[in-house]
XYZ file of C-alpha atoms in Angstrom:
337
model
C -15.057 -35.700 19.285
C -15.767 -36.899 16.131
C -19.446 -36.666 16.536
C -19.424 -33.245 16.879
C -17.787 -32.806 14.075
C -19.366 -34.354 11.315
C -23.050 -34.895 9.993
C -25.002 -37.767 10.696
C -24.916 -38.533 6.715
C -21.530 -37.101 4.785
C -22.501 -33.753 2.965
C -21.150 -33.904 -0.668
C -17.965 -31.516 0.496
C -17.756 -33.744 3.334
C -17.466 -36.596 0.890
C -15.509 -34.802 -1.551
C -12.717 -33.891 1.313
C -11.974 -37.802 2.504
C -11.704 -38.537 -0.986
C -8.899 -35.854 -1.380
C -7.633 -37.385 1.955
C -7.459 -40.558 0.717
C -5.555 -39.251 -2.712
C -3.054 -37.509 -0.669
C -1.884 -40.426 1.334
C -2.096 -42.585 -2.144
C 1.927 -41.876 -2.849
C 0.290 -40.866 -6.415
C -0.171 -36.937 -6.053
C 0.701 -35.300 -8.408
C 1.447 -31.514 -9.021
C -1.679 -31.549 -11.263
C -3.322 -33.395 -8.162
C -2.336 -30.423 -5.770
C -3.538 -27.492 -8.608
C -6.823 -29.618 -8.471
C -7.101 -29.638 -4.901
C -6.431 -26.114 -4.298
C -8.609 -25.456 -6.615
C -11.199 -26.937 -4.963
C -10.368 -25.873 -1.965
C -10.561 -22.017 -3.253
C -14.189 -22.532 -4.521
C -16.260 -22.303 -1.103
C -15.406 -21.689 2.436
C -17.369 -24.880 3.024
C -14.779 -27.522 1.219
C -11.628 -25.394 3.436
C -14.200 -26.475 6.676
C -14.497 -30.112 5.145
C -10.776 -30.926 4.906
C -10.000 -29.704 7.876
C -12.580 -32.655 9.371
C -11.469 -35.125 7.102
C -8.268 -34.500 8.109
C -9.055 -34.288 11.846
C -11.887 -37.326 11.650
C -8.232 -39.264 10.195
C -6.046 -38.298 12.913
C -9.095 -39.377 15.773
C -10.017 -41.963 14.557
C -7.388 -43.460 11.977
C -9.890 -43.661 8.844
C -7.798 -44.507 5.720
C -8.632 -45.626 1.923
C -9.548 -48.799 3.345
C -12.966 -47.527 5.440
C -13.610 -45.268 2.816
C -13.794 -48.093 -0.086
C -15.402 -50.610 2.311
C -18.175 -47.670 3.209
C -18.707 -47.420 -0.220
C -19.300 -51.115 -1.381
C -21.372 -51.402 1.602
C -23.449 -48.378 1.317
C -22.355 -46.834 4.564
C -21.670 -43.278 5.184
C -17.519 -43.520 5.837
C -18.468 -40.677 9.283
C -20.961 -43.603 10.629
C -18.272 -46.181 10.123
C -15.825 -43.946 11.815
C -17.788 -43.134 14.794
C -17.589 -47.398 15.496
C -14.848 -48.616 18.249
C -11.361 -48.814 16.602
C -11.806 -52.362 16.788
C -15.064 -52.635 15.054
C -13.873 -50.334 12.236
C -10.695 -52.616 11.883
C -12.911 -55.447 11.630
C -15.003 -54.084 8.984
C -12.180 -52.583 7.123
C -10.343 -55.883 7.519
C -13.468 -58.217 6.324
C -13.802 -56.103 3.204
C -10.102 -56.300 2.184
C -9.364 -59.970 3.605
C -6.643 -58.628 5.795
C -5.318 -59.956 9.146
C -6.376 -58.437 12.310
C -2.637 -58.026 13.677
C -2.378 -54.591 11.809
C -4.426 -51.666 12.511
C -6.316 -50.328 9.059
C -4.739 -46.801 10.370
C -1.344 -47.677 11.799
C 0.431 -46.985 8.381
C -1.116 -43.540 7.727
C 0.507 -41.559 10.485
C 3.500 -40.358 8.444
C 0.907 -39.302 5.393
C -1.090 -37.587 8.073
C 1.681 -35.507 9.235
C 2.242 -34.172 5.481
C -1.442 -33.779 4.673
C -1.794 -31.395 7.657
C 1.528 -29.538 6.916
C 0.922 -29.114 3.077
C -2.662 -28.131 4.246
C -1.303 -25.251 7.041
C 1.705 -24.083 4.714
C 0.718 -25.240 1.317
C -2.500 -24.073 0.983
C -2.867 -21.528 3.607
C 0.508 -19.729 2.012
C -1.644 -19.378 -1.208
C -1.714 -15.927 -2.148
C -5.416 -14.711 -3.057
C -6.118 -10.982 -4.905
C -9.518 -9.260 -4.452
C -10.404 -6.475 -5.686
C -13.475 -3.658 -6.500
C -14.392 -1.458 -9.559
C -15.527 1.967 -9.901
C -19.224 0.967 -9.274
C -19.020 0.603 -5.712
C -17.323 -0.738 -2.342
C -16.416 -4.692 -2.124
C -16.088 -6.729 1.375
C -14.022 -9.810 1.822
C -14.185 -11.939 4.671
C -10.917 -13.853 5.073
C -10.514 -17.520 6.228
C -9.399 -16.135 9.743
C -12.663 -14.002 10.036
C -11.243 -10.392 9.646
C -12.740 -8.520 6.796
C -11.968 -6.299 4.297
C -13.855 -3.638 2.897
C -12.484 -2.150 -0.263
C -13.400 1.087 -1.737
C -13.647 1.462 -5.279
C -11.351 0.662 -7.810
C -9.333 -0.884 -4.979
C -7.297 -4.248 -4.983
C -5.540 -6.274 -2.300
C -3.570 -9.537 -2.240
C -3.626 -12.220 0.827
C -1.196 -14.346 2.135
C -2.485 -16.427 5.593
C 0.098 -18.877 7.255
C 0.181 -20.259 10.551
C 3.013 -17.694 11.545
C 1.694 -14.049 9.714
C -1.485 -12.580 7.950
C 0.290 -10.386 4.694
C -1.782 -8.400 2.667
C -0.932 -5.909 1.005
C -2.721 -2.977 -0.212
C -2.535 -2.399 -4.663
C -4.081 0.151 -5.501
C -6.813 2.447 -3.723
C -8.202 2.580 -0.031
C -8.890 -0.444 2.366
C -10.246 -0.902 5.245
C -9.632 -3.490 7.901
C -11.323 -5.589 10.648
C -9.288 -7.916 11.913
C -9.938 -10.931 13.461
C -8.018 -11.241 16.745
C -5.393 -13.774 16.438
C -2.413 -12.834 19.021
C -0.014 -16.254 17.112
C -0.225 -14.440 14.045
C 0.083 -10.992 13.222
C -1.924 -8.918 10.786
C 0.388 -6.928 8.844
C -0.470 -4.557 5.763
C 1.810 -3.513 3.072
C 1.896 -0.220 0.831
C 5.324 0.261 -0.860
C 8.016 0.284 1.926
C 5.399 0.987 4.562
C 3.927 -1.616 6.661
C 1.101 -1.523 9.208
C 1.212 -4.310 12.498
C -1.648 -5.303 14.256
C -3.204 -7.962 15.993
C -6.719 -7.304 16.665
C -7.891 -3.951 15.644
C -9.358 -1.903 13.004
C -8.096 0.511 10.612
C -8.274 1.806 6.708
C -4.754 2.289 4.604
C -5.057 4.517 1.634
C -2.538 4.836 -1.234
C -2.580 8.150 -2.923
C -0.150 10.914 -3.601
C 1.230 10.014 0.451
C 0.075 6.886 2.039
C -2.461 7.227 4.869
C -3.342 5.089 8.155
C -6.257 5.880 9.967
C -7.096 3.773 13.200
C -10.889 3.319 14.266
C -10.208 1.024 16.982
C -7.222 -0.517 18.810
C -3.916 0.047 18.373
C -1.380 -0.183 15.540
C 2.384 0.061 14.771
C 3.511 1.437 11.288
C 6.736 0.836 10.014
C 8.689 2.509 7.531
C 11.404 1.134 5.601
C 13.704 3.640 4.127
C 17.255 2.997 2.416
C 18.920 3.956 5.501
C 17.038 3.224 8.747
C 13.605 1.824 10.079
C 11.138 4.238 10.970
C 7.995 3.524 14.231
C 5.062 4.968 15.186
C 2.380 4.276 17.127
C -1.288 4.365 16.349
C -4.314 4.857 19.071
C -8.216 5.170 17.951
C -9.163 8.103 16.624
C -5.967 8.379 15.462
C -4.044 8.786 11.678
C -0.486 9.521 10.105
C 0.179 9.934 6.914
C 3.587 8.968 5.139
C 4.908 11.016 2.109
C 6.896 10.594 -1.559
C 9.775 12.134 0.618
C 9.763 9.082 3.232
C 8.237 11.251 5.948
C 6.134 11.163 8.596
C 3.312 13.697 9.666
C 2.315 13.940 13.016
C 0.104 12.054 14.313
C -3.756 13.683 13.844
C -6.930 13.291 15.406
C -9.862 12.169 13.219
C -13.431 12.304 12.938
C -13.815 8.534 13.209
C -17.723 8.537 12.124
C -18.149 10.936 9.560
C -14.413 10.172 7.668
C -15.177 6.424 7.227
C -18.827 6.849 5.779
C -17.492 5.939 2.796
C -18.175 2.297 3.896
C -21.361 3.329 3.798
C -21.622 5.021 0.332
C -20.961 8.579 1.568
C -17.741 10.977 1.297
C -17.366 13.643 3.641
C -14.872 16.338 4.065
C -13.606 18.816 6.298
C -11.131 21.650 5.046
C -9.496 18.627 2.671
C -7.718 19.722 0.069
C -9.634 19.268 -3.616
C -6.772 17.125 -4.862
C -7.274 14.382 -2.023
C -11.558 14.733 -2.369
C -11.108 13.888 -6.380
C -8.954 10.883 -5.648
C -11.659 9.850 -3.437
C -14.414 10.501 -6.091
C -12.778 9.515 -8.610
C -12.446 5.944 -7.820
C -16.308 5.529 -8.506
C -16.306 7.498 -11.397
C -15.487 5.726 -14.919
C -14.759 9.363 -16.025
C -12.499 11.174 -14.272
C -12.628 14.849 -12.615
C -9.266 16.054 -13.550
C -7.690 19.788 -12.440
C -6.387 22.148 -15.380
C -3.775 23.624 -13.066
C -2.231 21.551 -10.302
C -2.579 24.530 -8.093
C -6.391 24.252 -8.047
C -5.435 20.722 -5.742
C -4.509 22.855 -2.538
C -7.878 24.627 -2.630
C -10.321 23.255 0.381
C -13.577 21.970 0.405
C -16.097 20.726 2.597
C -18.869 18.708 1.319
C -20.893 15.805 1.580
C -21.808 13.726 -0.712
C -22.878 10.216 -1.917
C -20.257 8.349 -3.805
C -22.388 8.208 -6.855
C -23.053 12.005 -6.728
C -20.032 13.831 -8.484
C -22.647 15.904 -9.858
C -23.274 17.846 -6.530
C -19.731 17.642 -6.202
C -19.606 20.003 -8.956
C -22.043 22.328 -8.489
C -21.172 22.968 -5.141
C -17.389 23.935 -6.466
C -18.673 26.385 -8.782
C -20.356 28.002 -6.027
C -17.317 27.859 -3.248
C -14.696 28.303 -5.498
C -16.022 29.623 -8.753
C -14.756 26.499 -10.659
C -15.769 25.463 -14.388
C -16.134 22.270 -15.759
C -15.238 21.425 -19.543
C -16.530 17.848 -20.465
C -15.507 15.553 -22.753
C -16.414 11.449 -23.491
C -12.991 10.690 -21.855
C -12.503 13.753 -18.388
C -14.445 16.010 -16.978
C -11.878 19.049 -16.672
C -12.163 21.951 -13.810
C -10.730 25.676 -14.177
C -11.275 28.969 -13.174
C-alpha cells in the first residue's frame, strides 16, 4: 500500500512531512512547533497531501526517527527503506543505532501516532481560513475537500473543515458554492442567524439589504434562527428564498438559473430587479460607488445586461429608461431625476 503511495525518491514535501512526523512524536513540540507546522501546512495543498502519507507510510509500516536518521547517514531515501520487510527495516534501523533485535524500531510509536493523526484531523483541519475578493473582479477557492467557492467582488468568507461539519460562513458580499459531496460531513453556510445545509449541491448566498439563497442544483435546507423559534425551508434547483431585516421569509421563487448566475462569468443580468439590488451588484466592482439621491429611486426596475466592468452602460441606459442624472464626484457617482 505503501508503494502506491509514495515516490520512488522522497519529493522535498515528502521529506519535509516525515521530518514533522518525526518532531511530533519527539515529546519536544512545542506551541511554536505547532504555529510552524501549520504554517507549513497552509502554504501548498501539496505539504497537506505529504503529511497525510507520512503519517499513513508510519502507521503501515511503523517508520519512526530511527529509519529516518539511519536513511539519512546512509544516503537512502527513508520511502525505499520503508517499502523493505518489517524485519529488514528493523535490522537496518537496529544496526545503525546498536539496538537489540527484541524490540520493534516502531512498537513504541503507536500512542504518538494516535495523537499525530488526531491533532492532524481536529487540530489542523479545525483551522479557520478567510478568503476573500476585491472590487476588480470574481475570486475562486478550492477547499481541501474539493468544493469550490467562487466569490464575487468585494466578497469575503471564512472556513472551518473538521471531520464532523464544513462551516463557512459568508462576510460580506455574494458567494457561490460547489460542494464537494461528502454525506459524513455536512456543508453548512452562515449569514447572520441564517444558515444554509447541504451535502452535495450547488448554490450562491448573497448578503445585502435581505439575505438571498439561490439553488442551481440539488437540494438545500435553510434555517433561520430567530429569538423565539427555528424557522425551515426547503430548497429545489431552480429555486431561491430570500430572508429579510424583519426575520421573514419570502416564498419560495423560480429563477432563471443561466442568465442570473452569469456573474461567474463577468456578466450581470436583470429582469424587472429593482435598481437598489442591481447597484449593490455593480457596485461591488466599482471602487466608486453609484449611490441614489432619494431612496425612492431603489424600487424603480430595470432590465439590463451588462459586463461587470461596464457601469458606464449601466448609466446610460438609466437615463434613457428612467430619465436618471448622474452628478460625479472623485469619491460617488450620484443618480437623480
Amino acid at each position: 500500500m505503501a508503494d502506491k503511495q509514495f515516490p520512488t525518491r522522497d519529493s522535498q514535501a515528502d521529506i519535509q512531512a516525515l521530518e514533522w512526523v518525526v518532531q511530533l512524536q519527539s515529546g519536544q513540540f512545542s506551541r511554536d512547533d505547532e504555529l510552524a507546522l501549520k504554517a507549513w501546512l497552509g502554504q501548498h495543498a501539496s505539504h497537506q497531501q505529504a503529511f497525510e502519507r507520512a503519517a499513513r507510510l508510519w502507521q503501515n509500516t511503523g517508520i519512526t526517527d530511527e529509519l529516518v536518521f539511519c536513511a539519512e547517514a546512509q544516503g537512502q531515501a527513508v520511502t525505499d527503506i520503508a517499502r523493505q520487510g518489517w524485519w529488514q527495516r528493523a535490522k537496518q534501523a537496529f544496526s545503525c543505532w546498536g539496538m537489540p533485535y527484541g524490540l520493534s524500531a516502531g512498537a513504541f510509536s503507536i500512542l504518538a501516532l494516535a495523537v499525530l493523526l488526531g491533532w492532524l484531523w481536529r487540530g489542523h483541519g479545525a483551522d479557520i481560513q478567510y478568503y476573500a475578493s476585491d472590487y476588480q473582479g470574481n475570486s475562486q477557492v478550492r477547499l481541501l475537500d474539493g468544493s469550490v467557492v467562487t466569490l464575487s467582488g468585494r466578497s469575503s468568507v471564512s472556513v472551518q473543515l473538521s471531520d464532523e461539519k464544513r462551516s463557512i460562513k459568508l462576510l460580506e458580499g455574494a458567494a457561490h458554492f460547489a460542494v464537494a459531496k461528502d454525506r459524513a460531513r455536512p456543508f453548512v453556510v452562515s449569514v447572520d442567524n441564517l444558515q444554509v445545509w447541504a451535502v452535495g449541491t450547488a448554490f450562491e448566498v448573497r448578503k445585502a439589504e435581505a439575505i438571498r439563497i439561490s439553488v442551481d442544483e440539488g437540494l438545500v435546507d435553510v434555517v433561520a434562527r430567530t429569538h423565539n423559534s427555528n424557522m425551515l425551508t426547503s430548497l429545489r434547483e431552480g429555486e431561491r428564498v430570500s430572508f429579510d431585516t424583519q426575520g421573514q421569509f419570502s416564498a419560495v421563487q423560480p429563477f432563471d438559473i443561466e442568465q442570473e448566475l452569469k456573474w461567474r462569468e463577468g456578466r450581470l443580468i436583470f429582469a424587472h430587479a429593482p435598481l437598489r439590488e442591481v447597484l449593490a451588484d455593480i457596485n461591488r466592482y466599482r471602487q466608486v460607488p453609484i449611490l441614489l439621491a432619494d431612496a425612492r429611486l431603489g424600487a424603480l426596475p430595470v432590465t439590463a445586461s451588462f459586463a461587470i466592468s461596464d457601469a458606464e452602460g449601466l448609466i446610460q441606459g438609466l437615463a434613457v429608461t428612467h430619465q436618471l442624472k448622474a452628478s460625479r464626484s472623485e469619491q460617488r457617482i450620484m443618480l437623480s431625476r
